[in-house]
Amino acid sequence: MGHCPLPGLTMAFGHDDTDELAYALAQTDFDAVERDGYRAEWTDDGTEVRVHSLETEETARYNAEDLVRAESDREVSDAKVPE
């Protein structure tokens, strides 16, 4: 578990920056958040959270339902949709 990616959250789960930002978004009422060169946003249908690098073409996708229920680093990483 790393630093908390958004002010107001007491903890963040995940193994890397994209995991942590995706988890942070799932714990807020925001449609999207940006931090440290990444942007996390809900898909229009609310079934996924996508984290985009603002500097490269990299995108990580997460199953929204699994992400919202995640309670550990492993569960956040497991919510990531394989490419």
XYZ file of C-alpha atoms in Angstrom:
83
model
C 0.000 0.000 0.000
C 1.490 3.328 -1.051
C 0.764 6.972 -0.481
C -2.798 8.187 -0.548
C -3.419 9.522 -4.059
C -6.177 12.001 -3.183
C -6.619 14.455 -0.306
C -9.263 13.314 2.149
C -8.695 9.588 1.700
C -6.968 7.868 4.574
C -5.535 4.942 2.628
C -5.084 3.614 -0.853
C -4.761 0.050 -2.033
C -2.844 -1.184 -5.044
C 0.560 -2.322 -6.227
C 1.352 0.653 -8.480
C 0.262 4.216 -9.296
C -2.520 3.139 -11.664
C -3.968 0.722 -9.093
C -3.911 3.393 -6.391
C -5.529 6.057 -8.560
C -8.229 3.667 -9.815
C -9.023 2.656 -6.231
C -9.075 6.303 -5.117
C -11.568 7.205 -7.858
C -13.819 4.317 -6.848
C -13.918 5.706 -3.293
C -15.082 9.189 -4.351
C -18.095 10.776 -6.010
C -15.958 12.254 -8.791
C -16.300 11.323 -12.463
C -12.521 11.603 -12.965
C -9.337 12.438 -11.064
C -5.782 13.291 -12.109
C -2.514 12.866 -10.244
C 1.155 12.407 -11.029
C 0.714 12.183 -14.810
C -2.333 9.881 -14.769
C -6.061 10.417 -15.249
C -8.634 7.949 -13.900
C -12.215 8.084 -15.142
C -15.386 6.028 -15.154
C -16.607 4.675 -18.471
C -19.936 6.093 -19.664
C -21.774 2.916 -18.663
C -20.050 2.744 -15.247
C -18.737 -0.790 -15.722
C -15.039 0.131 -15.806
C -12.524 2.590 -14.471
C -9.817 3.505 -16.967
C -6.495 5.015 -15.956
C -4.632 6.805 -18.749
C -1.077 8.043 -18.716
C -1.099 11.723 -19.698
C 2.353 11.331 -21.271
C 2.039 8.028 -23.150
C -0.660 5.907 -24.776
C -0.785 3.498 -21.816
C -4.211 2.668 -20.395
C -5.137 0.318 -17.568
C -8.730 -0.924 -17.280
C -10.414 -2.080 -14.070
C -13.712 -3.877 -13.467
C -15.700 -1.257 -11.543
C -17.693 -3.681 -9.414
C -14.567 -5.528 -8.266
C -12.725 -2.250 -7.683
C -15.464 -0.764 -5.481
C -15.494 -3.914 -3.311
C -11.691 -4.216 -3.076
C -10.252 -4.250 0.433
C -6.592 -5.068 -0.248
C -3.725 -4.424 -2.644
C -4.280 -7.831 -4.229
C -8.006 -7.273 -4.766
C -7.352 -3.941 -6.492
C -4.755 -5.548 -8.760
C -7.142 -8.453 -9.444
C -9.793 -5.940 -10.598
C -7.502 -5.000 -13.496
C -8.870 -6.263 -16.811
C -6.246 -8.235 -18.780
C -5.259 -6.715 -22.114
